[in-house]
Coordinates of C-alpha atoms in Angstrom, one line a residue:
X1244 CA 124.3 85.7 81.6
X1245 CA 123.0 87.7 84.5
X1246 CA 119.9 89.6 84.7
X1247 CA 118.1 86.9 81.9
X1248 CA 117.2 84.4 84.2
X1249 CA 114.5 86.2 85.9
X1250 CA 111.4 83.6 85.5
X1251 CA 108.4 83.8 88.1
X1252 CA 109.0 86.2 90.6
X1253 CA 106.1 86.6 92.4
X1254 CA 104.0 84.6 94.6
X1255 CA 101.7 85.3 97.8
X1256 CA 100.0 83.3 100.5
X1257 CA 97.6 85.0 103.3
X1258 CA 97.4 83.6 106.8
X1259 CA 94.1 83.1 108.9
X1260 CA 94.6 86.6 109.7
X1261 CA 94.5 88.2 106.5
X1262 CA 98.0 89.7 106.7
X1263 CA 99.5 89.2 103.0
X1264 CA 103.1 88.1 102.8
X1265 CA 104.1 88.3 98.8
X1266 CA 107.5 87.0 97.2
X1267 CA 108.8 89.2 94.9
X1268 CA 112.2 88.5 93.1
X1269 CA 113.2 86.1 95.9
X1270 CA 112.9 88.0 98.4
X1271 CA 109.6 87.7 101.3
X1272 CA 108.0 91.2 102.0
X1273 CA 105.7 90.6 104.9
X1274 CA 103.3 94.1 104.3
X1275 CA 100.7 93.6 107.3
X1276 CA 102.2 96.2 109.2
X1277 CA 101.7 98.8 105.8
X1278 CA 99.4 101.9 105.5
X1279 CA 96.0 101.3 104.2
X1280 CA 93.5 102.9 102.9
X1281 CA 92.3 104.8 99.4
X1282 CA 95.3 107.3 99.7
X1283 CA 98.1 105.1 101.0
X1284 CA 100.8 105.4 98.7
X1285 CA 104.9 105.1 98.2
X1286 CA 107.2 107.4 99.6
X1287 CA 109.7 109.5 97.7
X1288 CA 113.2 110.2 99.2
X1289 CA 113.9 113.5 100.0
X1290 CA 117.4 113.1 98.6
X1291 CA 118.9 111.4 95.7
X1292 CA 118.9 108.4 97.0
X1293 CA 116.9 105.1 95.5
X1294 CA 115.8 101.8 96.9
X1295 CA 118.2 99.0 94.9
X1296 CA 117.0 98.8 90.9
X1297 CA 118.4 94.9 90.7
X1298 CA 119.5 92.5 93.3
X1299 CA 120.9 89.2 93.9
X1300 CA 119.3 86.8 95.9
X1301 CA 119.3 82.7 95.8
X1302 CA 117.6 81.7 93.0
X1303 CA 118.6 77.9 92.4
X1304 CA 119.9 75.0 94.1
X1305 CA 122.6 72.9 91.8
X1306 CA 119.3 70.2 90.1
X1307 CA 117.6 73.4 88.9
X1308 CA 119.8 75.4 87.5
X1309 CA 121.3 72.2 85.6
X1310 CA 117.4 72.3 84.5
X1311 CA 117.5 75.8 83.2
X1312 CA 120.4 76.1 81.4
X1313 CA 121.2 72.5 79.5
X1314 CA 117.7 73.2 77.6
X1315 CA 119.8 76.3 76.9
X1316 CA 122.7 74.9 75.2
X1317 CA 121.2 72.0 73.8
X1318 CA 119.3 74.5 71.3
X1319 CA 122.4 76.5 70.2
X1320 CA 121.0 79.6 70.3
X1321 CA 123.6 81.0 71.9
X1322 CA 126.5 79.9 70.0
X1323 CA 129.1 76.6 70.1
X1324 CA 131.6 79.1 71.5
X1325 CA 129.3 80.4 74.3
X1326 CA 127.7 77.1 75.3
X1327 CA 131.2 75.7 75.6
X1328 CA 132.3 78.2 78.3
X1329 CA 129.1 77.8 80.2
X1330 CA 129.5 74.3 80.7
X1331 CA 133.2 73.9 81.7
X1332 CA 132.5 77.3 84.3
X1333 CA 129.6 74.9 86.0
X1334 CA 131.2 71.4 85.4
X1335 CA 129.2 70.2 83.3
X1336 CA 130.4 67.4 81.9
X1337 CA 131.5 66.0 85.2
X1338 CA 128.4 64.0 86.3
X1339 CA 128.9 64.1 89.9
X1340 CA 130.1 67.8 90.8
X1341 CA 128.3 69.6 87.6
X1342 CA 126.5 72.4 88.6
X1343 CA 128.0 71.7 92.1
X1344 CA 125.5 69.0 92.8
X1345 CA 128.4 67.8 95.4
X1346 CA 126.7 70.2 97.4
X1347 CA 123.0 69.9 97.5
X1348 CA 121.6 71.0 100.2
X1349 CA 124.7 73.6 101.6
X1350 CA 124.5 76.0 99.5
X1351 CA 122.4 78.1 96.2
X1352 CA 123.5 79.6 93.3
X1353 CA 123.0 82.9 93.4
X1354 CA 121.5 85.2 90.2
X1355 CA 119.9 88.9 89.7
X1356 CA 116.5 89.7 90.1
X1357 CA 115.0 93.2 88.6
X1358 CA 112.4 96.1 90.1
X1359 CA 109.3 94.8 87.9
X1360 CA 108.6 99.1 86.9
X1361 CA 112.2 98.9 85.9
X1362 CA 113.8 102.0 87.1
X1363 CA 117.3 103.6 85.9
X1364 CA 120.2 100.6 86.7
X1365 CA 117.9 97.6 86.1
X1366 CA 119.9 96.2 83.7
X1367 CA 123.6 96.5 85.6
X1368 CA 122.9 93.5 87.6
X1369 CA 124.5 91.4 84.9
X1370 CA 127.0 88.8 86.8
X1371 CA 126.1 85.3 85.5
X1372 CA 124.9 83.1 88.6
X1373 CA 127.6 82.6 91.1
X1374 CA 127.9 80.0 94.1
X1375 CA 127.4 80.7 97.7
X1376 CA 128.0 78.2 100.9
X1377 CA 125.3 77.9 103.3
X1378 CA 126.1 80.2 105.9
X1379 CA 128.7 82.5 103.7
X1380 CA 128.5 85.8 103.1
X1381 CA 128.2 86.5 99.4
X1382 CA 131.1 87.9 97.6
X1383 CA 133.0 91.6 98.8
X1384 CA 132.6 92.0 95.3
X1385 CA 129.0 91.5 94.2
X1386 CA 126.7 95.1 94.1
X1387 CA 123.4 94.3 95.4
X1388 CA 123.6 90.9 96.8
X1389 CA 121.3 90.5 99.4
X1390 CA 122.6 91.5 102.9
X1391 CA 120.3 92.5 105.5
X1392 CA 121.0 96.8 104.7
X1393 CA 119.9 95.5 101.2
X1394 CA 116.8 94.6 102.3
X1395 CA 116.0 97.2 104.5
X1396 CA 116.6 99.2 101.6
X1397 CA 114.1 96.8 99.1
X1398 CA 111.9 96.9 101.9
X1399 CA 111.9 100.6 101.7
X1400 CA 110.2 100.4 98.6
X1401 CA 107.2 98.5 99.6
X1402 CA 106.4 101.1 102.2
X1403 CA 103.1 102.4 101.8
X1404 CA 102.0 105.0 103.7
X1405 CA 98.4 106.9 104.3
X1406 CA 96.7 109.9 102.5
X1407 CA 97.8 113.1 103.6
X1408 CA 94.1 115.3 103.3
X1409 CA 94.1 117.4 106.4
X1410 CA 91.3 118.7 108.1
X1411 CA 90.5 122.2 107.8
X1412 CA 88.4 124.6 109.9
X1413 CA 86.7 126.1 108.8
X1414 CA 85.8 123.0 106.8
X1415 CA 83.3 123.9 103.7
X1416 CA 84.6 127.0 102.7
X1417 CA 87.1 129.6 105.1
X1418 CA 87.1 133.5 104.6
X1419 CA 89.4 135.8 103.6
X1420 CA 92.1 136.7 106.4
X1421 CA 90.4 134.4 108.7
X1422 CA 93.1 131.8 109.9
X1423 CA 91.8 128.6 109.4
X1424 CA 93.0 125.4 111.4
X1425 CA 94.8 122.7 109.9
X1426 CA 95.4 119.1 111.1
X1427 CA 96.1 115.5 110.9
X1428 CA 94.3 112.8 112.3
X1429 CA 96.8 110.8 115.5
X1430 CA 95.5 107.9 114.7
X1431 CA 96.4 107.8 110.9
X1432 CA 99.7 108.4 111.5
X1433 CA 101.6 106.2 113.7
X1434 CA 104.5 104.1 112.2
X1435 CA 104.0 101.9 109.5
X1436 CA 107.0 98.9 108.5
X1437 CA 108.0 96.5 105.9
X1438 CA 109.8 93.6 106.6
X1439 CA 111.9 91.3 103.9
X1440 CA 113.4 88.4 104.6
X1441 CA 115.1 85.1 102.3
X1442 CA 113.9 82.4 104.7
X1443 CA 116.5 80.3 102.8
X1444 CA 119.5 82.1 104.3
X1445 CA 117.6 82.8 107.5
X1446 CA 118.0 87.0 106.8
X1447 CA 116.0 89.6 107.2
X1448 CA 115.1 93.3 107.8
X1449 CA 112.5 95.7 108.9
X1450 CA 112.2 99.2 107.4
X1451 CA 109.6 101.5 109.7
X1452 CA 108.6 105.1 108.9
X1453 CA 107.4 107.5 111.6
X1454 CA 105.9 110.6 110.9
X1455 CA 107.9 113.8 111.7
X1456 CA 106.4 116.9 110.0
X1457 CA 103.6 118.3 107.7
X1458 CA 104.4 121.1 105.1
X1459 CA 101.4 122.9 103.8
X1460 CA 101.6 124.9 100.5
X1461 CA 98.6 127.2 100.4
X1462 CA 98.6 127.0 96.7
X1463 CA 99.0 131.1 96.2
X1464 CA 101.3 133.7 97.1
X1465 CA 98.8 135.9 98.8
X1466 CA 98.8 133.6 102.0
X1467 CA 100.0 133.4 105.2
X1468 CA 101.2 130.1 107.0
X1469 CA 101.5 128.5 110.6
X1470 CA 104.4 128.7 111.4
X1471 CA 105.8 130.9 109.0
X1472 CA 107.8 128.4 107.3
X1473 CA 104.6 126.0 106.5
X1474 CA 106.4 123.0 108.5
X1475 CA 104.4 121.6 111.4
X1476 CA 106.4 119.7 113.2
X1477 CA 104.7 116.2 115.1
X1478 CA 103.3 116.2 119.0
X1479 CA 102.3 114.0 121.0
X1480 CA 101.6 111.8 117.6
X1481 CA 99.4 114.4 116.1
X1482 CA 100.1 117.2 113.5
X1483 CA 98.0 120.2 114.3
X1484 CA 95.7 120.8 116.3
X1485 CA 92.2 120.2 116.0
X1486 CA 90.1 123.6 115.7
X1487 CA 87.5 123.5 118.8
X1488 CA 84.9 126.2 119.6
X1489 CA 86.3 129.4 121.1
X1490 CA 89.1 129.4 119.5
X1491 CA 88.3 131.7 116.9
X1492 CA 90.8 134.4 117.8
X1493 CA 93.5 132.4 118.6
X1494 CA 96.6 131.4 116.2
X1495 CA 96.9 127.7 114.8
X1496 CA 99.7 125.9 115.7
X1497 CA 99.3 124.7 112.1
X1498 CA 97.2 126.2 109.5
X1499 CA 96.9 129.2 107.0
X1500 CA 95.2 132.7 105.9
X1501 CA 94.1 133.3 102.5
X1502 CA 94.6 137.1 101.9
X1503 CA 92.3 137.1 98.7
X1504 CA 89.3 135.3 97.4
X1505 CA 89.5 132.3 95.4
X1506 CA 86.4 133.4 93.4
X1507 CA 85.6 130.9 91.2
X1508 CA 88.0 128.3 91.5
X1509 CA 89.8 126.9 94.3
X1510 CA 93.2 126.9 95.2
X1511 CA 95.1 123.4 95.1
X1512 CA 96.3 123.1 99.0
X1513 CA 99.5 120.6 99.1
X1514 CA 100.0 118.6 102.6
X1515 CA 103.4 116.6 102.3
X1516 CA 104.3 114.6 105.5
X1517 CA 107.8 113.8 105.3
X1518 CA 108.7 110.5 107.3
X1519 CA 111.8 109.4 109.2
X1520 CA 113.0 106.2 107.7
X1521 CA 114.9 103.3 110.4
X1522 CA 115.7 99.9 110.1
X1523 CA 117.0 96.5 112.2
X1524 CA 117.9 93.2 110.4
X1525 CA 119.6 90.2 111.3
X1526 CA 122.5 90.1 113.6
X1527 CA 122.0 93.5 115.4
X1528 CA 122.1 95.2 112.1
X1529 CA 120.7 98.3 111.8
X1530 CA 120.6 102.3 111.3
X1531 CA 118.3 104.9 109.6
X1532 CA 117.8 105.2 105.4
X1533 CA 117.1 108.6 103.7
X1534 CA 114.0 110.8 105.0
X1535 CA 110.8 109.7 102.7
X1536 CA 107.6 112.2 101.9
X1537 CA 104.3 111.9 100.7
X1538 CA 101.9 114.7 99.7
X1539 CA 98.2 115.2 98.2
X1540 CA 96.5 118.1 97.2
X1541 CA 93.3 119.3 98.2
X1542 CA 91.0 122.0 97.0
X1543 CA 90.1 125.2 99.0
X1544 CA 87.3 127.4 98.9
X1545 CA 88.2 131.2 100.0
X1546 CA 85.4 133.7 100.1
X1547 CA 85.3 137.0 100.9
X1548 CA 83.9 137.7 104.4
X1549 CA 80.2 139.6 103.2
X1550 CA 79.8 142.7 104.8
X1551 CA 76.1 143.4 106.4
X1552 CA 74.0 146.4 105.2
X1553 CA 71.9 147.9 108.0

């Protein structure tokens, strides 16, 4: 019966600060310490690796899901046989303890909430709902069920991070085998976080990403990168170095040379930051999550450097 009783998932309520906190498949993402901006976006993990498609998370105390599922039965559409389980697994003929109603207000019954873009495994939260004492851990048994690594890892997903467009000098158009400067702005790219939380079982966790590294990929083979491998690494919270005056003859830290024109076209430059990925929840939890990147491309005008005729 799991993974069909999904109804509204998602609510949100702004305080007098503007931060946005948003409820989405029972669990609270607070997202006022996210990326902004025209290019934010979501990160991709460098590895195999994929934020939970389905979880379980309380969903109903004992008078509401009596109110989902009698409605249910009562219309047969699931079968004399079926409806009959159902209600001797939640007790329902006994009027005091069906649906466990003995014990309002210690406990929820638990049930499966899905990624809205369903993503591959969506669907394999199916348990039906299931019981859990205030203050219990869910059971051993259960994939998925919310725990605060769970939610560091749902978190995870709501991480949005900002555009990658470096600066480049020379900035209109750079020459052919002129090195040209490449770098990211500090102040764009200090640590964003997510936290989620189920206020009704007082847990919670906070998944931050700190910038580590910029790759660049010129776009062509007949370039040369800084360093070599096209990986800047991060210092002193900036990537690169901005290109100042006098510097012409000097090497980037980060950057790249064009060894041919791009005549009339451009080539597509690709800046991917890839960003370290920690976490701390409830109870001293805590401990890092797969490396996360984000690129964008950018075009780049090479000329030729134009000889003068005397």
């Amino acid at each position: 019966m799991g993974g069909n009783t999904q109804g509204a998932q998602q609510s949100a309520q702004a305080d007098g600060k503007g931060n946005l906190s948003v409820t989405v498949g029972g669990v609270v993402f607070d997202r006022s310490k996210n990326g902004s901006g025209d290019g934010a976006g979501a990160l991709t993990s460098t590895t195999s690796w994929t934020p939970p498609p389905c979880w379980y998370a309380p969903k109903y105390t004992p008078e509401q899901l009596q109110k989902y599922l009698e409605p249910i039965w009562e219309a047969g559409s699931t079968g004399y046989e079926w409806d009959a389980e159902q209600r001797e697994k939640y007790n329902a003929n006994d009027e005091k303890k069906a649906f466990n109603k003995h014990k309002s207000g210690e406990g929820y019954w638990w049930d499966s909430y899905v990624n809205e873009s369903y993503p591959p495994g969506w669907d394999t939260c199916d348990d039906g709902p299931f019981w859990v004492d205030e203050g219990d851990a869910p059971p051993a048994d259960i994939e998925n069920a919310v725990t605060p690594e769970i939610l560091a890892e749902l978190a995870y997903s709501e991480i949005r991070v900002p555009g990658t467009e470096v600066t480049l000098a020379p900035a209109e158009a750079t020459k052919v085998n002129l090195p040209t400067w490449a770098w990211l702005d500090g102040a764009e790219f200090k640590p964003v976080s997510v936290t989620a939380s189920v206020p009704a079982i007082g847990i919670e966790a906070t998944a931050t990403a700190e910038p580590v590294s910029l790759k660049i990929e010129p776009g062509t083979a007949d370039a040369e990168l800084y360093p070599a491998s096209g990986v800047c690494e991060i210092n002193d919270g900036r990537i690169g170095e901005p290109y100042a005056k006098g510097k012409a003859d000097q090497t980037p830290p980060c950057g790249v040379k064009y060894l041919r024109s791009s005549g009339d076209d451009t080539f597509p430059l690709q800046a991917t930051v890839t960003w370290k990925i920690a976490w701390t929840g409830t109870g001293g939890a805590g401990g890092d999550l797969p490396d996360g990147e984000f690129g964008a491309t950018q075009d780049v005008v090479v000329q030729e450097i134009q000889a003068i005729n005397r």
